[in-house]
């Protein structure tokens, strides 16, 4: 598993809903966490590793030993955005680009975990 870089076509495709949680999905999630930590990230989406699913992993601590902070979001939907904030961000699929990004300050994310 590796992180794809722009302009890889997977980054533009609409992700598919995850229909079942099985051993393959659990293995993929474990590999995503390992890759995220290896790249010193705090989050990684399935499309960034060339998987066409609506899924992302997150650990705001960014530390593999902080297992209690690991979260998996399956079929997430962003709802109830509140406020706006701007911060400089970069994505692992766009390694040379840092840019100001405006996002909601607060959101609700219903998802299967």
Coordinates of C-alpha atoms in Angstrom, one line a residue, residues 12-71:
X12 CA -11.1 12.5 -8.5
X13 CA -13.4 9.5 -8.4
X14 CA -16.5 9.5 -6.3
X15 CA -15.9 7.0 -3.5
X16 CA -18.2 3.9 -3.2
X17 CA -20.1 3.0 0.0
X18 CA -18.6 0.3 2.1
X19 CA -21.1 -2.5 2.1
X20 CA -19.5 -5.0 4.6
X21 CA -16.9 -5.1 7.3
X22 CA -14.8 -8.2 6.8
X23 CA -11.2 -9.4 7.3
X24 CA -10.1 -7.7 4.1
X25 CA -11.4 -4.3 5.3
X26 CA -9.9 -4.7 8.7
X27 CA -6.5 -5.5 7.1
X28 CA -6.8 -2.5 4.8
X29 CA -7.6 -0.2 7.8
X30 CA -4.6 -1.6 9.7
X31 CA -2.3 -0.9 6.7
X32 CA -3.8 2.6 6.4
X33 CA -2.9 3.4 10.0
X34 CA 0.6 2.0 9.6
X35 CA 1.1 4.1 6.4
X36 CA -0.3 7.2 8.1
X37 CA 2.1 6.9 11.0
X38 CA 5.0 6.1 8.7
X39 CA 4.3 9.4 6.9
X40 CA 3.8 11.3 10.2
X41 CA 0.1 12.1 9.4
X42 CA -3.0 12.3 11.6
X43 CA -5.5 11.1 8.9
X44 CA -5.7 9.2 5.7
X45 CA -8.5 8.6 3.3
X46 CA -9.0 5.4 1.3
X47 CA -8.8 7.2 -2.0
X48 CA -5.3 8.4 -1.1
X49 CA -4.2 4.8 -1.1
X50 CA -6.0 4.0 -4.4
X51 CA -9.0 2.3 -2.7
X52 CA -12.3 3.6 -4.0
X53 CA -14.2 3.5 -0.7
X54 CA -15.9 6.1 1.5
X55 CA -13.6 5.6 4.5
X56 CA -10.9 7.4 6.4
X57 CA -8.7 6.7 9.5
X58 CA -7.8 9.4 12.1
X59 CA -5.6 9.7 15.1
X60 CA -5.2 13.4 16.1
X61 CA -2.3 12.4 18.4
X62 CA -0.4 11.0 15.3
X63 CA 1.2 8.4 17.5
X64 CA 0.9 4.7 17.0
X65 CA 1.1 4.1 20.8
X66 CA -2.1 6.2 21.3
X67 CA -4.4 3.4 20.2
X68 CA -7.3 4.9 22.2
X69 CA -7.2 7.9 19.8
X70 CA -7.5 5.8 16.6
X71 CA -10.8 6.2 14.8

